C-alpha positions as CSV (number, residue, x, y, z in Angstrom):
1,M,20.9,18.8,23.3
2,K,18.3,20.3,24.9
3,I,17.0,22.0,21.7
4,I,16.4,17.7,20.0
5,L,14.5,17.0,22.8
6,N,12.6,19.6,22.3
7,Q,11.8,18.8,19.1
8,I,11.6,14.9,19.7
9,K,8.9,16.3,21.9
10,H,7.4,18.6,19.7
11,K,7.1,15.7,17.4
12,F,5.5,13.6,19.9
13,S,2.8,15.2,20.7
14,S,1.8,16.5,17.6
15,K,-1.6,14.9,15.9
16,I,0.4,14.0,11.8
17,F,2.8,11.9,14.1
18,K,-0.5,10.7,17.0
19,N,-2.0,9.9,14.4
20,S,0.6,8.2,12.0
21,I,2.2,5.6,15.0
22,W,-2.0,5.4,15.5
23,G,-2.0,4.3,11.8
24,V,1.3,2.1,12.0
25,L,0.9,0.6,14.9
26,G,-2.7,-0.6,13.9
27,S,-1.9,-2.1,10.5
28,L,1.4,-3.4,11.9
29,T,-0.7,-5.2,13.8
30,Q,-3.6,-6.2,11.6
31,N,-1.0,-7.4,8.8
32,I,0.7,-9.5,11.7
33,L,-2.1,-11.8,11.9
34,L,-3.6,-11.3,8.6
35,S,-0.6,-12.7,7.4
36,L,-0.6,-15.6,10.3
37,F,-3.9,-16.2,8.9
38,Y,-2.5,-16.9,5.6
39,I,0.2,-18.9,6.2
40,L,-1.6,-21.0,7.9
41,I,-4.2,-21.6,4.9
42,A,-1.2,-21.8,3.4
43,R,0.2,-24.4,4.9
44,H,-2.7,-26.4,5.7
45,Y,-4.4,-26.6,1.8
46,S,-2.7,-27.9,-1.0
47,I,-0.7,-25.6,-3.4
48,D,-3.8,-25.8,-6.4
49,D,-7.0,-25.7,-3.9
50,F,-4.8,-23.2,-2.1
51,S,-4.0,-21.9,-6.0
52,E,-7.2,-21.2,-6.2
53,Y,-8.3,-19.7,-3.8
54,L,-5.3,-17.3,-4.9
55,I,-6.8,-16.4,-8.3
56,A,-10.6,-15.5,-7.3
57,N,-9.1,-12.9,-4.5
58,S,-7.0,-11.5,-6.6
59,L,-10.5,-10.5,-9.1
60,Y,-11.9,-9.8,-6.6
61,Q,-9.2,-6.9,-5.0
62,M,-8.3,-5.9,-8.4
63,I,-12.3,-5.3,-8.6
64,V,-13.1,-3.6,-5.1
65,A,-10.2,-1.1,-5.5
66,F,-11.3,0.5,-9.1
67,S,-15.5,0.2,-7.8
68,A,-14.6,2.9,-5.0
69,M,-13.5,5.3,-8.2
70,G,-10.1,6.5,-6.3
71,L,-12.0,8.7,-4.6
72,G,-10.3,8.6,-1.2
73,H,-7.9,11.7,-2.5
74,W,-10.4,14.0,-4.2
75,F,-13.3,13.4,-0.4
76,I,-9.6,14.1,1.9
77,R,-8.7,16.5,0.2
78,E,-12.1,17.9,-0.3
79,I,-13.7,16.9,4.1
80,V,-10.8,19.7,4.6
81,N,-12.4,22.9,3.7
82,T,-15.5,21.8,4.0
83,E,-18.9,22.8,7.0
84,N,-20.9,20.6,7.2
85,K,-18.1,17.4,7.1
86,T,-21.3,15.1,8.2
87,E,-23.7,15.3,5.2
88,L,-20.1,15.0,3.3
89,A,-20.0,12.0,4.9
90,A,-22.7,10.5,4.7
91,K,-22.9,11.0,0.2
92,F,-19.9,10.0,0.6
93,L,-20.3,6.4,1.5
94,K,-24.3,5.9,-0.6
95,M,-22.0,6.9,-3.8
96,Q,-18.9,4.5,-2.7
97,A,-21.9,1.6,-1.9
98,Y,-23.5,2.3,-5.3
99,F,-20.6,2.0,-7.0
100,G,-20.2,-2.0,-4.5
101,F,-23.2,-2.7,-6.8
102,L,-22.2,-1.5,-10.2
103,F,-19.2,-4.5,-9.1
104,L,-20.3,-7.0,-7.9
105,L,-22.4,-7.7,-11.5
106,V,-18.8,-6.5,-13.1
107,N,-16.6,-9.2,-10.9
108,I,-18.8,-12.0,-11.3
109,I,-19.1,-11.4,-14.9
110,L,-15.3,-11.5,-16.1
111,A,-14.8,-14.3,-13.5
112,L,-17.4,-16.3,-15.6
113,M,-15.5,-15.5,-19.1
114,L,-12.4,-15.8,-17.6
115,Y,-12.0,-19.4,-15.8
116,E,-13.1,-22.4,-16.4
117,N,-13.0,-23.7,-12.9
118,T,-16.5,-24.2,-11.0
119,T,-13.5,-23.6,-8.3
120,V,-12.3,-20.3,-9.5
121,Q,-16.2,-19.2,-10.1
122,K,-17.9,-20.0,-7.3
123,L,-14.8,-18.2,-5.2
124,S,-14.8,-15.2,-7.5
125,I,-19.2,-14.9,-6.6
126,L,-18.5,-15.5,-3.2
127,F,-15.7,-12.6,-3.0
128,S,-17.7,-10.1,-5.4
129,I,-20.7,-9.3,-2.3
130,N,-17.7,-8.2,-0.2
131,I,-17.2,-5.5,-3.3
132,I,-19.8,-3.9,-1.3
133,F,-19.3,-4.3,2.6
134,D,-15.3,-3.2,1.2
135,N,-16.7,-0.4,-0.2
136,I,-18.5,1.4,2.8
137,I,-15.2,0.2,4.4
138,Y,-13.3,2.9,2.6
139,S,-15.2,5.4,2.6
140,I,-15.2,5.3,6.8
141,K,-11.4,4.8,6.8
142,N,-11.3,8.1,4.7
143,I,-12.7,10.0,7.2
144,N,-11.0,8.6,9.9
145,I,-7.9,9.5,8.1
146,A,-9.4,13.1,7.6
147,Q,-10.1,13.8,10.9
148,F,-7.1,11.9,12.4
149,A,-8.8,9.3,14.2
150,Q,-7.3,6.2,13.1
151,K,-7.5,5.1,16.1
152,K,-10.7,3.5,15.4
153,T,-9.6,2.3,12.4
154,V,-7.0,0.6,14.1
155,T,-9.5,-0.6,16.7
156,V,-12.7,-2.1,14.0
157,L,-9.7,-3.7,11.8
158,S,-8.0,-5.1,14.8
159,I,-10.8,-6.8,15.8
160,E,-10.6,-8.4,12.5
161,A,-7.7,-9.4,12.7
162,F,-8.2,-10.9,15.1
163,A,-12.0,-13.5,13.8
164,K,-9.5,-14.4,11.1
165,F,-6.7,-15.5,12.8
166,G,-9.3,-17.5,14.5
167,I,-10.7,-18.6,11.9
168,A,-7.8,-20.3,10.0
169,S,-6.5,-21.9,13.7
170,L,-9.9,-23.7,13.4
171,L,-8.5,-25.3,10.2
172,F,-6.0,-27.8,12.1
173,F,-8.5,-29.0,14.9
174,Y,-11.9,-28.9,12.3
175,P,-10.8,-28.9,9.3
176,F,-13.6,-28.1,6.6
177,N,-13.1,-27.2,2.5
178,I,-11.8,-23.2,0.9
179,V,-15.6,-22.1,-0.2
180,V,-17.3,-22.9,3.5
181,L,-13.2,-21.1,4.4
182,T,-14.7,-17.7,2.0
183,V,-18.1,-18.1,3.2
184,I,-17.2,-17.5,7.1
185,L,-15.2,-14.7,5.7
186,I,-17.0,-13.2,4.2
187,I,-20.0,-12.7,7.8
188,I,-17.4,-11.6,9.2
189,R,-16.8,-8.6,6.5
190,F,-20.1,-8.0,7.0
191,I,-19.9,-8.5,11.0
192,T,-17.1,-5.4,10.5
193,L,-18.9,-3.0,8.5
194,N,-21.6,-2.5,11.7
195,L,-19.3,-2.3,13.7
196,F,-18.3,1.0,11.9
197,L,-21.1,2.0,12.0
198,K,-21.7,2.2,15.0
199,I,-18.5,2.5,16.3
200,G,-15.8,3.0,13.9
201,S,-15.8,6.9,13.2
202,A,-14.4,10.2,14.2
203,D,-15.9,12.0,16.6
204,G,-18.7,14.8,15.7
205,I,-19.2,12.5,11.6
206,K,-22.1,10.8,12.7
207,L,-23.6,7.7,10.2
208,T,-25.8,5.5,10.8
209,G,-28.7,5.9,8.3
210,F,-25.9,7.9,6.0
211,W,-28.5,6.3,2.7
212,K,-31.1,8.8,3.8
213,V,-29.7,11.5,2.4
214,S,-29.8,13.2,-0.6
215,L,-27.8,11.4,-3.9
216,S,-29.2,12.6,-7.2
217,F,-27.1,10.7,-10.1
218,D,-26.2,14.3,-11.6
219,Y,-24.0,15.5,-7.6
220,I,-22.5,11.6,-9.3
221,K,-21.8,12.3,-12.3
222,T,-20.6,16.6,-11.3
223,I,-18.1,14.4,-9.4
224,L,-16.7,11.7,-11.0
225,S,-16.0,13.9,-14.4
226,K,-14.4,16.2,-12.0
227,Y,-12.1,13.9,-10.4
228,W,-12.5,10.5,-12.1
229,P,-8.3,10.3,-13.0
230,F,-8.7,9.4,-8.8
231,A,-9.9,7.0,-9.8
232,I,-6.9,5.2,-12.1
233,I,-4.8,6.9,-9.0
234,G,-6.4,4.7,-6.3
235,S,-6.9,1.2,-8.3
236,A,-3.6,1.5,-10.0
237,Y,-2.1,-0.4,-7.1
238,V,-4.3,-3.3,-6.6
239,I,-4.8,-3.5,-10.2
240,Y,-0.6,-3.1,-10.8
241,W,-0.4,-6.1,-8.7
242,K,-2.9,-8.6,-8.6
243,S,-3.2,-7.8,-11.9
244,S,0.6,-10.1,-12.5
245,T,-1.1,-12.8,-10.6
246,L,-4.2,-13.1,-12.9
247,I,-1.2,-13.2,-16.0
248,I,0.8,-15.4,-14.1
249,S,-2.2,-18.6,-13.6
250,K,-2.7,-17.7,-17.2
251,M,0.6,-18.7,-18.8
252,L,3.0,-20.3,-16.6
253,P,1.7,-23.6,-13.5
254,L,-1.1,-22.8,-10.9
255,S,1.8,-23.2,-8.7
256,A,3.7,-20.6,-9.7
257,V,0.7,-18.3,-8.4
258,A,1.3,-20.2,-4.9
259,H,5.6,-18.7,-4.7
260,Y,4.5,-15.4,-6.7
261,E,1.1,-14.1,-3.5
262,N,4.0,-15.8,-1.6
263,S,6.8,-13.1,-2.2
264,F,4.0,-10.1,-2.2
265,K,2.8,-10.9,1.0
266,I,6.6,-10.4,1.9
267,F,6.7,-7.3,0.2
268,S,3.0,-6.1,1.1
269,L,4.3,-6.7,4.7
270,A,7.3,-4.5,3.9
271,Q,5.7,-1.9,2.4
272,L,3.4,-1.1,5.6
273,V,5.6,1.7,6.7
274,P,5.9,3.6,3.8
275,V,1.6,3.2,2.8
276,V,0.9,4.3,6.1
277,L,2.8,7.4,6.7
278,S,2.7,8.5,3.2
279,S,-1.5,9.0,3.7
280,T,-0.8,10.5,6.9
281,L,1.5,13.1,5.2
282,L,-1.4,13.4,2.3
283,P,-3.5,16.2,4.9
284,K,0.0,18.1,5.6
285,F,0.7,18.0,1.7
286,V,-2.7,19.7,0.5
287,E,-2.4,22.6,3.6
288,Y,1.2,23.7,3.1
289,S,0.1,23.1,-0.9
290,K,-3.7,25.9,0.3
291,N,-0.8,28.0,1.6
292,N,1.5,28.1,-1.0
293,D,4.3,27.6,1.2
294,T,6.3,25.7,-0.4
295,N,9.0,26.0,2.0
296,S,7.1,24.1,4.1
297,I,6.5,20.9,2.0
298,K,10.3,21.6,0.4
299,S,11.2,20.5,4.7
300,L,8.9,18.0,4.2
301,Y,9.2,15.8,2.0
302,N,13.4,15.9,1.9
303,K,12.9,14.7,5.7
304,I,10.6,12.0,4.8
305,F,12.2,11.5,1.1
306,L,15.2,9.6,3.1
307,F,12.7,8.3,5.9
308,C,11.3,5.9,2.8
309,T,15.3,5.2,0.9
310,L,16.8,4.2,3.8
311,Y,13.7,2.2,4.4
312,G,14.0,0.9,1.1
313,L,17.7,-0.1,1.3
314,A,16.5,-2.1,5.0
315,A,13.9,-4.1,3.8
316,F,16.0,-5.4,0.6
317,T,18.9,-6.1,2.5
318,F,17.4,-8.0,5.6
319,T,15.2,-10.0,2.5
320,Y,17.9,-10.3,0.4
321,S,20.3,-11.5,3.1
322,F,18.0,-14.0,4.8
323,A,14.8,-14.5,2.6
324,D,16.7,-18.4,1.2
325,E,15.5,-18.6,5.7
326,I,12.0,-17.0,6.6
327,L,10.3,-18.2,3.5
328,P,10.6,-21.4,4.2
329,F,10.1,-21.5,7.8
330,I,7.0,-19.4,6.9
331,F,5.9,-21.5,4.2
332,G,6.9,-24.8,5.0
333,D,9.8,-25.9,3.3
334,K,7.4,-27.4,-0.8
335,Y,8.0,-23.1,-0.3
336,A,11.5,-23.1,-0.6
337,S,12.5,-22.0,-4.0
338,S,9.6,-18.8,-3.1
339,A,12.7,-17.3,-1.3
340,V,14.2,-16.4,-5.5
341,F,11.5,-14.7,-6.0
342,T,11.0,-12.9,-3.3
343,K,15.1,-11.4,-3.6
344,E,13.8,-10.1,-7.1
345,M,10.4,-8.4,-5.7
346,F,11.9,-6.8,-3.3
347,L,14.4,-4.6,-5.2
348,T,10.8,-3.1,-6.1
349,M,10.9,-1.7,-2.6
350,L,13.8,0.2,-3.8
351,V,11.6,2.8,-5.2
352,F,8.2,2.7,-4.3
353,P,8.5,3.9,-0.7
354,T,9.9,7.1,-2.1
355,S,7.5,7.1,-5.0
356,L,5.0,7.2,-2.5
357,V,5.9,10.1,-1.1
358,Q,6.0,12.0,-4.7
359,A,2.6,10.6,-5.9
360,N,0.5,12.5,-2.5
361,I,2.8,16.0,-3.1
362,L,1.6,15.8,-6.6
363,I,-1.9,14.8,-5.1
364,S,-1.5,17.2,-3.1
365,L,0.4,19.9,-6.4
366,K,-3.7,19.3,-7.7
367,L,-2.1,17.7,-10.6
368,E,-3.4,14.2,-9.8
369,K,-3.9,13.9,-13.3
370,L,-0.6,13.8,-13.9
371,D,-0.2,11.0,-11.5
372,M,-3.1,9.2,-13.6
373,W,-0.8,9.1,-16.8
374,F,2.0,8.1,-15.0
375,N,0.1,5.4,-13.0
376,I,-1.2,3.7,-16.6
377,N,2.0,3.9,-18.9
378,S,3.7,3.2,-15.4
379,I,1.0,-0.3,-15.8
380,I,0.8,-1.2,-19.2
381,I,4.6,-0.9,-19.1
382,N,4.4,-3.3,-16.7
383,I,1.8,-6.0,-18.1
384,T,3.7,-5.7,-22.0
385,L,7.1,-6.3,-20.9
386,C,5.4,-9.0,-18.5
387,M,3.1,-11.0,-21.7
388,V,6.5,-10.2,-23.8
389,G,8.5,-11.5,-21.2
390,L,6.7,-15.3,-20.7
391,Y,6.0,-15.1,-24.3
392,F,10.0,-15.9,-25.2
393,W,10.8,-17.0,-20.9
394,S,8.4,-19.3,-19.1
395,S,9.7,-17.9,-15.4
396,L,8.8,-15.8,-12.8
397,S,11.8,-14.0,-12.3
398,V,10.1,-11.5,-16.2
399,V,7.0,-11.3,-13.5
400,N,9.3,-9.6,-11.1
401,Y,11.8,-7.8,-13.2
402,S,9.1,-6.5,-15.0
403,I,8.0,-4.3,-12.3
404,F,10.7,-2.9,-11.0
405,I,11.1,-1.9,-15.0
406,S,7.5,-0.3,-14.6
407,F,8.8,1.6,-11.3
408,I,11.3,2.5,-12.3
409,V,9.9,5.1,-15.4
410,F,7.0,5.8,-12.4
411,H,9.4,7.5,-10.1
412,I,11.7,9.5,-12.5
413,S,7.9,10.6,-14.3
414,Q,8.0,11.8,-10.8
415,D,11.2,13.8,-10.1
416,I,10.8,15.5,-13.3
417,V,7.2,16.7,-12.6
418,L,8.7,18.1,-9.3
419,L,11.8,18.9,-10.7
420,K,9.9,21.2,-12.8
421,N,7.9,23.0,-9.7
422,K,11.6,23.1,-8.0
423,L,10.9,21.1,-5.1
424,I,13.6,19.1,-6.6
425,S,16.7,19.4,-7.7
426,W,18.9,17.3,-10.1
427,V,21.7,17.1,-8.0
428,H,18.9,15.1,-5.4
429,I,17.6,12.9,-8.1
430,L,21.7,12.0,-9.1
431,L,22.3,11.5,-5.8
432,F,19.6,9.2,-5.4
433,I,20.0,7.2,-8.2
434,V,24.2,7.0,-7.7
435,C,23.9,6.7,-3.5
436,T,21.2,3.4,-4.1
437,T,22.4,1.5,-7.5
438,S,26.2,1.6,-6.5
439,I,25.3,0.7,-2.6
440,V,22.8,-2.1,-3.7
441,L,25.6,-3.4,-6.2
442,T,27.8,-3.5,-3.9
443,Y,25.8,-6.0,-1.5
444,I,24.9,-8.2,-3.8
445,S,28.3,-8.3,-4.8
446,I,29.7,-9.5,-1.5
447,S,26.6,-11.0,-0.2
448,K,28.9,-13.1,-2.1
449,F,31.5,-13.9,-0.1
450,V,30.9,-12.4,3.1
451,P,28.2,-14.3,5.3
452,S,24.8,-12.8,5.0
453,Y,24.5,-11.4,8.5
454,I,27.4,-10.0,8.2
455,I,27.8,-8.1,5.2
456,F,23.9,-6.9,6.4
457,I,25.2,-5.3,9.7
458,G,28.0,-4.5,8.5
459,L,26.1,-2.1,5.5
460,W,23.9,-1.1,8.5
461,L,26.2,0.0,11.1
462,T,28.1,2.2,9.2
463,L,25.2,3.7,7.3
464,G,24.3,4.3,11.2
465,I,28.2,6.1,11.9
466,I,27.6,8.0,9.2
467,G,23.8,9.4,10.2
468,F,25.6,9.9,13.3
469,L,28.5,12.4,12.7
470,F,26.4,13.7,10.5
471,F,23.7,15.2,12.7
472,G,25.8,15.7,15.7
473,Q,28.0,17.4,12.7
474,R,24.8,19.1,12.0
475,N,23.1,19.9,15.4
476,K,26.6,21.6,16.6
477,M,26.3,24.1,13.8
478,L,23.1,24.6,14.6
479,S,23.4,25.1,17.5
480,S,26.5,27.9,17.2
481,K,24.3,29.5,15.4
482,I,21.2,30.1,17.7
483,K,23.5,31.4,20.5
484,K,25.7,33.9,18.4
485,Q,22.3,35.1,17.9
486,K,20.8,35.4,21.6
């Protein structure tokens, strides 16, 4: 018992744990508030107005993801080994600002080319202004991750989330149209940027006046030519999900955009924990990789992989059991059919958390080009299956199953590389596939005959007992081994 308590105490005092807790709690607060913002505007505006807002917002999010050129991972890896952190941070910010101006123009051009709807065009042009602000904020967030200063990021972004929630609440007292809402959101984002520059960066790194640092075109060219795979890796996630929104907007009714985004909003809340955890652990994986400490990589990977596997199963089973009640309650009866599509989307949660962990290991091993090609391949598979499937079946289910299949291919590709690098075994891969598939198929089958709450509680009570017995036995063996050594 003393050994377990000491282990818990050690974990609570570690930088990784503290950084992860701040990241998770902060992101949870922000996502709850932003989700409430999303719910309030979904309830207030008509399905058509809301769908137009979502289309413009999706195009903007896809562009802003690519505009950062994915250099956050590069920066985290570099700042760990750099003495003059302030200079590197300033160059990073200025570079991101340049990219922001460039992709602002790209966003406007694409909006005018893709859509004839004047409201979508107006909203897209307004959203494009945010790209400059977002790029600089993106830089500061990565500085804080690298310096274990997530608390500052949490503070500023929580203030912004409260502000957005407040604006959405005003809609029910002082209604205004969707264009005015977008203008107000841009003003809030500008204020957030200034808060980040003044109080939101890690201690010891000064960011005010970053535009004064010398930054030559050759320097930018060198960075991009050497680390361009990060642009694909960093943007792949948003492009992956938001390209589906754009495809739906072109090939399905406007209401399908809202149903898809409702499902994704729930999915984005569920992915919060693995996203924050994996990004927080990246510096640690980089440190182990730098020291060629394979055993530590394996140990940390196995612990996080088990947690992410169980988390993915919990998220899927909960959603499968209760989505029919949750979705209409949250978004209103007009979006009741979103529940079916949410269940389908959450199939991806079975492999999403573990794929994030594996992606970070590849990056720490400097295999980012492989990870880039895996991402490209996944996007191509997703888009191809969507386009072909929607040609024959006009259903949003096609999009959800396309996403799931492409993620499976993505995960297996990572498995093969980790297997070749002797970080995992065939037993590990097969155990994950067989156990996950068996549990999910059994759960779905039994759910047809057993009430949702009974099957959900029964499954996790059973797994909890198995886990308690397994780890209890392992701790006894560990204690016995220590006594013998003494």
